[in-house]
Short mmCIF file of C-alpha atoms and ligand atoms in Angstrom, two decimals:
data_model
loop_
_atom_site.label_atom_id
_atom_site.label_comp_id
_atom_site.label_asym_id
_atom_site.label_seq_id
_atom_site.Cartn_x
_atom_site.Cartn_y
_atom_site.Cartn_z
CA UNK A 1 89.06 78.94 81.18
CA UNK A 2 87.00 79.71 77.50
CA UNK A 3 84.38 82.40 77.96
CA UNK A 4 82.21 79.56 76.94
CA UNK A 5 83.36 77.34 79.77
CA UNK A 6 82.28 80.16 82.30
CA UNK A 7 79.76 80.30 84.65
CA UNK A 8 77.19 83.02 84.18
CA UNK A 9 76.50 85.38 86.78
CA UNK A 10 73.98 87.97 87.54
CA UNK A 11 73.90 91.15 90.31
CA UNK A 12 70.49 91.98 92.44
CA UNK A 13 70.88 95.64 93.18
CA UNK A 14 73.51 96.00 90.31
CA UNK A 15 72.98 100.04 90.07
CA UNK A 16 73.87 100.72 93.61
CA UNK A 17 77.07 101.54 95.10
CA UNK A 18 77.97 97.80 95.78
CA UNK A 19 76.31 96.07 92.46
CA UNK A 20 78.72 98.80 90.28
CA UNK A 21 81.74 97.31 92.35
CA UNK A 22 80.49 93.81 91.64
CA UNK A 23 80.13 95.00 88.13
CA UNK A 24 83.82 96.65 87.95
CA UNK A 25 85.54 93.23 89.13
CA UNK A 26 83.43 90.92 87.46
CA UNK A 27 85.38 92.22 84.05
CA UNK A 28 87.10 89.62 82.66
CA UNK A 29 86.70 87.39 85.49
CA UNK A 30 88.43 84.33 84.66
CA UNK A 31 85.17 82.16 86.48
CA UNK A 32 82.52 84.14 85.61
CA UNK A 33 80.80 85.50 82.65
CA UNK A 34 78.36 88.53 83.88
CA UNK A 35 74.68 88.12 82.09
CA UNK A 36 72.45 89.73 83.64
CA UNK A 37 71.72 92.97 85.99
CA UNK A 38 68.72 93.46 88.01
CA UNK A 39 67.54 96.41 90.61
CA UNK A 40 64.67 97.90 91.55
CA UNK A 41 60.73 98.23 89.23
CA UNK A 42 62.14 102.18 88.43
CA UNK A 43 65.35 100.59 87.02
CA UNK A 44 63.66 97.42 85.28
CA UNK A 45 63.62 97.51 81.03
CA UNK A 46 65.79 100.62 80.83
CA UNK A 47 69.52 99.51 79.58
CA UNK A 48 71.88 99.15 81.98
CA UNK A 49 73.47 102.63 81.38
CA UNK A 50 70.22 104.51 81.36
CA UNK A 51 69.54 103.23 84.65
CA UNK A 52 72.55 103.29 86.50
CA UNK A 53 74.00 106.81 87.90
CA UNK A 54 77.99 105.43 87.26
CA UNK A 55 80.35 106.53 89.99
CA UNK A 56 83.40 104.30 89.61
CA UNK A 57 86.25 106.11 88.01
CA UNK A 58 86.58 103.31 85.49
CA UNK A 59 83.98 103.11 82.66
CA UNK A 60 81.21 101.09 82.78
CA UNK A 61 82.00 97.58 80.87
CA UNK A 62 81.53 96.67 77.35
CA UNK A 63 78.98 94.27 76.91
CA UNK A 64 77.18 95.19 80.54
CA UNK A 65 76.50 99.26 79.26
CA UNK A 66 73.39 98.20 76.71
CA UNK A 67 72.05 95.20 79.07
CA UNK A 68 68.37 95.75 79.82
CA UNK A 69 67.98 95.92 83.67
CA UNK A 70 65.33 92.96 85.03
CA UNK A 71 63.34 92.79 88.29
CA UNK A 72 64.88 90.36 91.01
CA UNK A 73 62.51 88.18 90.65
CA UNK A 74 62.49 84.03 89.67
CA UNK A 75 63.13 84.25 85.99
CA UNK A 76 66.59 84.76 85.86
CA UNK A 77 68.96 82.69 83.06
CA UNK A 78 72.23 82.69 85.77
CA UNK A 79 71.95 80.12 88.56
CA UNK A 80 74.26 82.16 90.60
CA UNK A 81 73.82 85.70 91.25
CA UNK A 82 75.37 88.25 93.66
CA UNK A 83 73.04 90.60 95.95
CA UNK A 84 73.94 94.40 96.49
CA UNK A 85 70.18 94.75 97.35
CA UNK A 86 68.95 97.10 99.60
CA UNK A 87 68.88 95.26 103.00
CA UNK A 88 64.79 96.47 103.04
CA UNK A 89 64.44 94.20 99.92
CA UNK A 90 66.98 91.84 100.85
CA UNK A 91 65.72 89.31 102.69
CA UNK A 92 62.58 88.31 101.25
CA UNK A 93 64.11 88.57 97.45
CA UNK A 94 67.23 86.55 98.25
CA UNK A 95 64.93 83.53 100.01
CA UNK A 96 62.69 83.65 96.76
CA UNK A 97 65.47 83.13 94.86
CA UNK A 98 67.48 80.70 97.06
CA UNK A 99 63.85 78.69 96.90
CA UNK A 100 63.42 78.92 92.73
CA UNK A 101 67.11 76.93 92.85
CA UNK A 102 69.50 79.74 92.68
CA UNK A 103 72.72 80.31 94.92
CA UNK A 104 72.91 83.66 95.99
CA UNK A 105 76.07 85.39 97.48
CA UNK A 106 75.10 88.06 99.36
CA UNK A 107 76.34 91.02 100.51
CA UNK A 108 73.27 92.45 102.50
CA UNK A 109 72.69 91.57 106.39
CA UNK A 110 69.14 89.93 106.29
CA UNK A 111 70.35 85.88 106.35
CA UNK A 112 73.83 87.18 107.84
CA UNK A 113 72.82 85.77 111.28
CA UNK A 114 70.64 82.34 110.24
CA UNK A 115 71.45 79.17 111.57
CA UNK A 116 71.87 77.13 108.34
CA UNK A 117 73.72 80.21 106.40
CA UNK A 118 77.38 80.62 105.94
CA UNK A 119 79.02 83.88 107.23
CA UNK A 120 81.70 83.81 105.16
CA UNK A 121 85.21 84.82 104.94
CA UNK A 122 86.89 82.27 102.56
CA UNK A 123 90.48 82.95 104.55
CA UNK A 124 88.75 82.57 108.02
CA UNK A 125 85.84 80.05 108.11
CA UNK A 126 86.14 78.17 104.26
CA UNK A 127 84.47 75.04 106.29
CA UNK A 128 81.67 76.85 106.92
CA UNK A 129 80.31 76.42 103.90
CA UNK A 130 79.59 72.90 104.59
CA UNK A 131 76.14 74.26 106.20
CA UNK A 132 74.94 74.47 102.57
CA UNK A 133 73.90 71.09 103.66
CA UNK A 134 71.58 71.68 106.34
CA UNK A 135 69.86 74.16 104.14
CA UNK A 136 65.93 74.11 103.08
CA UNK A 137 66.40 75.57 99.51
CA UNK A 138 66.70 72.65 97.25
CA UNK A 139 69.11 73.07 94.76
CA UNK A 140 69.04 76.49 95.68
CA UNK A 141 71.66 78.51 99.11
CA UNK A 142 72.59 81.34 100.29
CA UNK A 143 75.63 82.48 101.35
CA UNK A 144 76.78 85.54 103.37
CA UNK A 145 79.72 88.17 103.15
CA UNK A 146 79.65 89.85 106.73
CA UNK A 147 79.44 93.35 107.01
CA UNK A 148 82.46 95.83 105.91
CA UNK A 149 83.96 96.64 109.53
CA UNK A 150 84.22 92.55 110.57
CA UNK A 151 86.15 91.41 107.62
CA UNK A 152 88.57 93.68 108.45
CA UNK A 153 89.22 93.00 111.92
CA UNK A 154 88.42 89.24 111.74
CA UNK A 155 90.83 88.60 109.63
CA UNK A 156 93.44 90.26 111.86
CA UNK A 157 91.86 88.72 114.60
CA UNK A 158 91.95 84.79 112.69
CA UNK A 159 95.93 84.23 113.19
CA UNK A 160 95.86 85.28 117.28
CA UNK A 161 92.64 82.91 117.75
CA UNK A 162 94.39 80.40 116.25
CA UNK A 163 98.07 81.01 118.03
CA UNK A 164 97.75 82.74 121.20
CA UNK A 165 93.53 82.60 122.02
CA UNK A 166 91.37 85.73 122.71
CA UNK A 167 89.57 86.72 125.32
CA UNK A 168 87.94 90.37 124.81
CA UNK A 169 88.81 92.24 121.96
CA UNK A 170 87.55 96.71 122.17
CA UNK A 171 87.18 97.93 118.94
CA UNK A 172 86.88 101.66 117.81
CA UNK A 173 86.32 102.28 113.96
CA UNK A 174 86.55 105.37 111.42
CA UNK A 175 84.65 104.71 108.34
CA UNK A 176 84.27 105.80 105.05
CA UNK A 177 81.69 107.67 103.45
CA UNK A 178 80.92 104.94 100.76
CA UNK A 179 79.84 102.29 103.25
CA UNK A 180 76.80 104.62 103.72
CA UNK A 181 75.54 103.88 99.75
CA UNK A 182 74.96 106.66 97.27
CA UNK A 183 74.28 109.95 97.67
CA UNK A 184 75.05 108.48 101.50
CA UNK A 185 76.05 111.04 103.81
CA UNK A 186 75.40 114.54 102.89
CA UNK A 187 78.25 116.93 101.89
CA UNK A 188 77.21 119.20 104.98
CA UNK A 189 77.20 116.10 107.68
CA UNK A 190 80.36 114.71 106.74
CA UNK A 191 82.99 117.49 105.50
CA UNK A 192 84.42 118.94 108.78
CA UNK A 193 82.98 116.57 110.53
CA UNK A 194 83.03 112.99 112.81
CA UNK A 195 79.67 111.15 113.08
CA UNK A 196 79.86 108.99 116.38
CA UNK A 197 76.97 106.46 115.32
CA UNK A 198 76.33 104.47 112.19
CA UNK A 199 72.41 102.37 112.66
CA UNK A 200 73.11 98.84 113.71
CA UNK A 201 76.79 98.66 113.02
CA UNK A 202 78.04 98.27 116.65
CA UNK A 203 75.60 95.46 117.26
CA UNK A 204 77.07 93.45 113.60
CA UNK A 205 80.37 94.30 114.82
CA UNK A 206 79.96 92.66 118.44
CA UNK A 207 78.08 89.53 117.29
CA UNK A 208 79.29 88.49 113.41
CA UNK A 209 83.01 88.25 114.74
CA UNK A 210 81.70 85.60 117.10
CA UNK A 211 79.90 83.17 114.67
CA UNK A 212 82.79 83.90 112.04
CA UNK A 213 85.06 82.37 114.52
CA UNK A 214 83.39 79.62 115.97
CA UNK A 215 82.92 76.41 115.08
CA UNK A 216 81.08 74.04 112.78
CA UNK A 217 78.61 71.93 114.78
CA UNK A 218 76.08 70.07 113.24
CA UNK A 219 73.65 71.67 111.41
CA UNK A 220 74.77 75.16 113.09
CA UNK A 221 77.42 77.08 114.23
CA UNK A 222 78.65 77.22 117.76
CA UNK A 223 79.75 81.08 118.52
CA UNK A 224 83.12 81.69 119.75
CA UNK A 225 83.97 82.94 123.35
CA UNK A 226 84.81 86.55 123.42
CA UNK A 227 84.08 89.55 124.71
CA UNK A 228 83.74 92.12 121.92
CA UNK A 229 82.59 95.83 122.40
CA UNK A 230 82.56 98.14 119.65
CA UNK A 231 82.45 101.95 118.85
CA UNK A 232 81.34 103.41 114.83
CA UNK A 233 82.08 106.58 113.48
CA UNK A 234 81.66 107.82 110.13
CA UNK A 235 84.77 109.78 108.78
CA UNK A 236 85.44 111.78 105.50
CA UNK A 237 87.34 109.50 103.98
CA UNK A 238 86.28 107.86 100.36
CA UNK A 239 87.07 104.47 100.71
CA UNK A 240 88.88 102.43 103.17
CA UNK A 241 87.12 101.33 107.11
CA UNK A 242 90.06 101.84 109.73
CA UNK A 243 90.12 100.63 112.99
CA UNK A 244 91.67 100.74 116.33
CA UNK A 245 91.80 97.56 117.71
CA UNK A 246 92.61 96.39 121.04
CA UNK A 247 93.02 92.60 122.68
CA UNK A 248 93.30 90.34 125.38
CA UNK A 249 95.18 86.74 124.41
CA UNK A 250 94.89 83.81 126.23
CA UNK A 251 98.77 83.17 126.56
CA UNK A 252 101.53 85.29 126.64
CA UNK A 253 102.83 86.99 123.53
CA UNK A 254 105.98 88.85 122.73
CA UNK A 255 105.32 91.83 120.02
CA UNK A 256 107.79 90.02 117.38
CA UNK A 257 105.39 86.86 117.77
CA UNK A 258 102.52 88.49 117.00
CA UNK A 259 103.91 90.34 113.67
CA UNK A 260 105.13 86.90 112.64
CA UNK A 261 102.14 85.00 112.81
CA UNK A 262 100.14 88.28 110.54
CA UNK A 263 102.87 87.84 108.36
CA UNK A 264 102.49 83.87 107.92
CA UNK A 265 99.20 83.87 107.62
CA UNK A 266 97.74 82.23 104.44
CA UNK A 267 94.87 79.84 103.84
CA UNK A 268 92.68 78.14 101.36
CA UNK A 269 92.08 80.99 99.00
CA UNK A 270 95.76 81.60 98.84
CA UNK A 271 96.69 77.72 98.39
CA UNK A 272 93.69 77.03 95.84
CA UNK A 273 95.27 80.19 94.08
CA UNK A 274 91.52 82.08 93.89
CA UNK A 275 91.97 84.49 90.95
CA UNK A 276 90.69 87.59 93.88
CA UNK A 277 92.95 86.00 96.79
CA UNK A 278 95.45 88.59 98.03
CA UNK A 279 98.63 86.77 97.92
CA UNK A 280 99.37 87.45 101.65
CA UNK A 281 96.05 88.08 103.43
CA UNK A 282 98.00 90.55 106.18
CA UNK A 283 100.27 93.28 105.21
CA UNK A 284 101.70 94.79 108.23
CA UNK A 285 103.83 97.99 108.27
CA UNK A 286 106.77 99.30 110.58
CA UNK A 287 106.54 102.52 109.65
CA UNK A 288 104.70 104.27 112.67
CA UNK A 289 102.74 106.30 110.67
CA UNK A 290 101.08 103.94 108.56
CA UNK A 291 98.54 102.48 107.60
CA UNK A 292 96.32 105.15 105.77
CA UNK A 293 93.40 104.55 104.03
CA UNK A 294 94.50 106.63 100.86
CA UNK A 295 97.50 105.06 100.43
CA UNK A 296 96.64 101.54 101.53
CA UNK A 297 93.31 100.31 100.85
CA UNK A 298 94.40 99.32 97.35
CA UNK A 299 96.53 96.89 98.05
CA UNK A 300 96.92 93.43 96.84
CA UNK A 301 93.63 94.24 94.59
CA UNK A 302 92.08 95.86 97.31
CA UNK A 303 91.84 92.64 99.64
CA UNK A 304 94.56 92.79 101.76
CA UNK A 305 93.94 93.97 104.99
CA UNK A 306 96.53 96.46 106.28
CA UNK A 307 98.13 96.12 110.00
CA UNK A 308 100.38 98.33 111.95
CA UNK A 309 101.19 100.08 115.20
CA UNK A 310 100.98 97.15 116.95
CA UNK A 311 102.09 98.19 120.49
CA UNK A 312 101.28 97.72 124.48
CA UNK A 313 98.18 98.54 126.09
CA UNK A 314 97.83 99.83 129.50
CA UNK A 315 94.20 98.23 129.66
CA UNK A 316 94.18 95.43 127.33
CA UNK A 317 97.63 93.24 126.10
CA UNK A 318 98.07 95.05 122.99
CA UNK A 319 96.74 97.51 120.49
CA UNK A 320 96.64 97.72 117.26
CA UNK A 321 95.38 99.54 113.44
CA UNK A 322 93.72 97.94 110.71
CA UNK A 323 92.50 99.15 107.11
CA UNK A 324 90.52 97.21 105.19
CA UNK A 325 88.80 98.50 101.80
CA UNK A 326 85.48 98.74 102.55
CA UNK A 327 83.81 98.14 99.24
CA UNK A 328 85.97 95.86 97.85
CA UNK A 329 87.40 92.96 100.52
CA UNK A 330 84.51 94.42 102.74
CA UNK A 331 81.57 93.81 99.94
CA UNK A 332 82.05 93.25 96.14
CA UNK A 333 85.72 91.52 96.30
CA UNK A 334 84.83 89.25 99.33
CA UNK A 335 81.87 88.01 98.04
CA UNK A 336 83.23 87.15 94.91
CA UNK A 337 86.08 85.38 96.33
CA UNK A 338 83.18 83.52 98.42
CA UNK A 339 81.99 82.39 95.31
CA UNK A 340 85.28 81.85 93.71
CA UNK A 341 86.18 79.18 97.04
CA UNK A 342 82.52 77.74 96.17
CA UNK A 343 83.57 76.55 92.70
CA UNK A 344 87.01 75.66 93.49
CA UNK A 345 85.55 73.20 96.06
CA UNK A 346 82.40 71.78 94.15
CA UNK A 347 79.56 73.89 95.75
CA UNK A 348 78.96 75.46 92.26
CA UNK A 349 78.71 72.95 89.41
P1 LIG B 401 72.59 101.38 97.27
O1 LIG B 401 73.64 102.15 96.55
O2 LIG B 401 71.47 102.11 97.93
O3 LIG B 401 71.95 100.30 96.19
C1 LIG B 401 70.80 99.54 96.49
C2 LIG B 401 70.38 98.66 95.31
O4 LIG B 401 69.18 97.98 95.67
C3 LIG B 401 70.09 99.43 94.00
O5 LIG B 401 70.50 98.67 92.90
C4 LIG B 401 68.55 99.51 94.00
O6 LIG B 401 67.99 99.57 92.69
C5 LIG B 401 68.21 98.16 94.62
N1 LIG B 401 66.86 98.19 95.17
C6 LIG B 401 66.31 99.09 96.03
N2 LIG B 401 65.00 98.79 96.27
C7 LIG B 401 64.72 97.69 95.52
C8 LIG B 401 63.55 96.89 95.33
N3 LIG B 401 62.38 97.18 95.94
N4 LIG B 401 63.63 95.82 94.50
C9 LIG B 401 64.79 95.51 93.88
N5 LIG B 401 65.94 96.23 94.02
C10 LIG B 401 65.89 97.30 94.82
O7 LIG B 401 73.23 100.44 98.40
P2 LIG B 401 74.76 99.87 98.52
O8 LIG B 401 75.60 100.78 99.32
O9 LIG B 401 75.19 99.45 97.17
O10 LIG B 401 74.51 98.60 99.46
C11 LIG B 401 73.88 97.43 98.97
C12 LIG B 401 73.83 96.39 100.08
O11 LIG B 401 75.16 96.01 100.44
C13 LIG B 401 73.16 96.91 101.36
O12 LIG B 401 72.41 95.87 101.93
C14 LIG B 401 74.34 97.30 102.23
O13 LIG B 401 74.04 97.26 103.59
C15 LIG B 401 75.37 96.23 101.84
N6 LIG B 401 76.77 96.61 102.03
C16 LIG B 401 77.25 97.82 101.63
C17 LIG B 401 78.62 98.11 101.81
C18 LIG B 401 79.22 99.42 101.38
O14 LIG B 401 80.42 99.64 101.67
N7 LIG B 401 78.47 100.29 100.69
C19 LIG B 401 79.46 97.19 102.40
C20 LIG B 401 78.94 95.95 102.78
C21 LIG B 401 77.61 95.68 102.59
P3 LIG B 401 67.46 100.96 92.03
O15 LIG B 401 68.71 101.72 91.57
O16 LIG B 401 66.65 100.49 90.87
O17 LIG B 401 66.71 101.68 93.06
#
């Protein structure tokens, strides 16, 4: 596609944590031109670079360094834009927005859990995007990513739904420091140190699973029936959410079965060949050691989720470990591949 033929794009929120991520892939995107950057009243007029304290490793890109920063507000050129806004902004900025005409693809939790918005995960629930639909914003939507820890584990959950059935899944996580924003965490919290709570992730974790994986009925979604408890920690690790995971099936599965059906997993992002698609969705490793989040959160552009130790469980059928990267598939990545599914099938003109 001719940089003329793209679509432009602009980020809400583009100087935090997330919005540089969103930023970093949306280099040479081969759907989307990036236009425009917007954050906060003490960002708005300075350029881009002025604004923005830069924490990727990468510089920041050509062409976005002298942008002048502009309030989220109506006003905007781009019809779609990406949101990396602070979830105490989020919700009333994104509905302005959705109501002036523009499709936002959100990363924030505020519409996460409405009736007529998608909670998206283009390998898991692509169909739900027909809710668009039902929606009260004109020419305008909104569409969700769900949080960091449920991609993750829903999309290792997705292929035993579909095959075997779940009944209760018990989930334990170790997070990274950069789900918590910048300057997140202080140095002498985290450095030596386990946090055993993270505000309002155990709840997200027990109830986006469920609406993820149910099913398209009307003009809402009708949850999915399991049993989900779930335990948050915050770890001192940069990047990269792992989890112990644990599960009841419906029927009877051998080990071998399981590890097949991760491995043959694939779905509409793969088959529409999405330019941020992994090419297998599941990577899942022998090795008993493995996987870690420094040496596997980058694979497959950073949105393949990573699967091993799958095993027996004295309380449950079986447990397992996943590693997802938590800025990445868990934020910018997936909610550019939401977008990416969006165009591919017409949602975007
Ligand atoms: P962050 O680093 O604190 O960035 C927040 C952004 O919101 C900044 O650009 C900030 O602009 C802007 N903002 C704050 N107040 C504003 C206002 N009144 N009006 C307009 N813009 C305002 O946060 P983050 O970690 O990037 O997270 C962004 C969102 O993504 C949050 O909702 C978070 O829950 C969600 N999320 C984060 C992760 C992760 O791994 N970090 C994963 C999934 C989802 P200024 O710089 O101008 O203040």
């Amino acid at each position: 596609m001719q940089k003329k033929e793209k679509i432009n794009v602009g980020v809400l929120g583009a100087t935090g944590s997330v919005g540089q991520k969103f930023i970093q892939l949306l280099e040479n995107h081969p759907y989307f031109n990036l236009t425009e950057v917007a954050a906060s009243d003490r960002s708005a007029g300075k350029k881009y670079k002025d604004a923005v304290n830069w924490i990727l490793p990468t510089p920041i890109p050509e062409g976005v360094a002298d942008l002048e920063v502009k309030k989220c507000e109506p006003g905007l050129e781009s019809r779609l834009v990406f949101s990396a806004l602070d979830s105490s902004v989020a919700g009333h900025i994104e509905s302005d927005m959705a109501k002036n005409g523009y499709i936002v693809v959100s990363n924030s939790k505020n519409h996460r859990m409405d009736n007529d918005v998608p909670l998206l995960i283009p390998e898991v629930n692509p169909g739900h995007l027909e809710l668009i639909k039902c929606q009260k914003y004109g020419e305008g939507a909104i569409v969700t990513n769900p949080n960091c820890s449920t991609i993750g584990m829903v999309i290792a959950l997705k292929p035993l739904l579909d095959t075997f059935g779940l009944e209760a899944v018990n989930v334990v996580t170790m997070q990274a420091l950069s789900g918590a924003g910048y300057p997140g965490v202080s140095s002498l919290d985290s450095i030596d140190n386990v946090i055993p709570f993270i505000g309002g992730e155990e709840a997200k974790l027990e109830s986006e699973p469920l609406k993820i994986l149910g099913s398209l009925d009307g003009d809402s979604i009708k949850d999915v029936d399991i049993r989900i408890s779930a335990q948050t920690n915050r770890v001192a690790v940069l990047d990269g959410h792992m989890e112990t995971v644990q599960v009841n099936l419906k029927k009877k599965a051998s080990a071998e079965e399981i590890i097949e059906c991760w491995k043959a997993f694939r779905s509409e992002p793969q088959n529409l060949e999405l330019p941020l698609a992994p090419l297998r969705p599941i990577y899942y490793f022998t090795e008993e050691k493995y996987p870690q989040p420094r040496l596997h959160r980058n694979i497959d552009k950073a949105m393949a989720v990573s699967i091993g130790r799958l095993r027996k469980c004295n309380l449950f059928d079986y447990k397992f470990v996943v590693l997802s990267h938590n800025t990445v598939r868990g934020a910018a990545g997936g909610a550019i591949l939401c977008a990416e599914l969006m165009k591919a099938k017409g949602y975007i003109k």
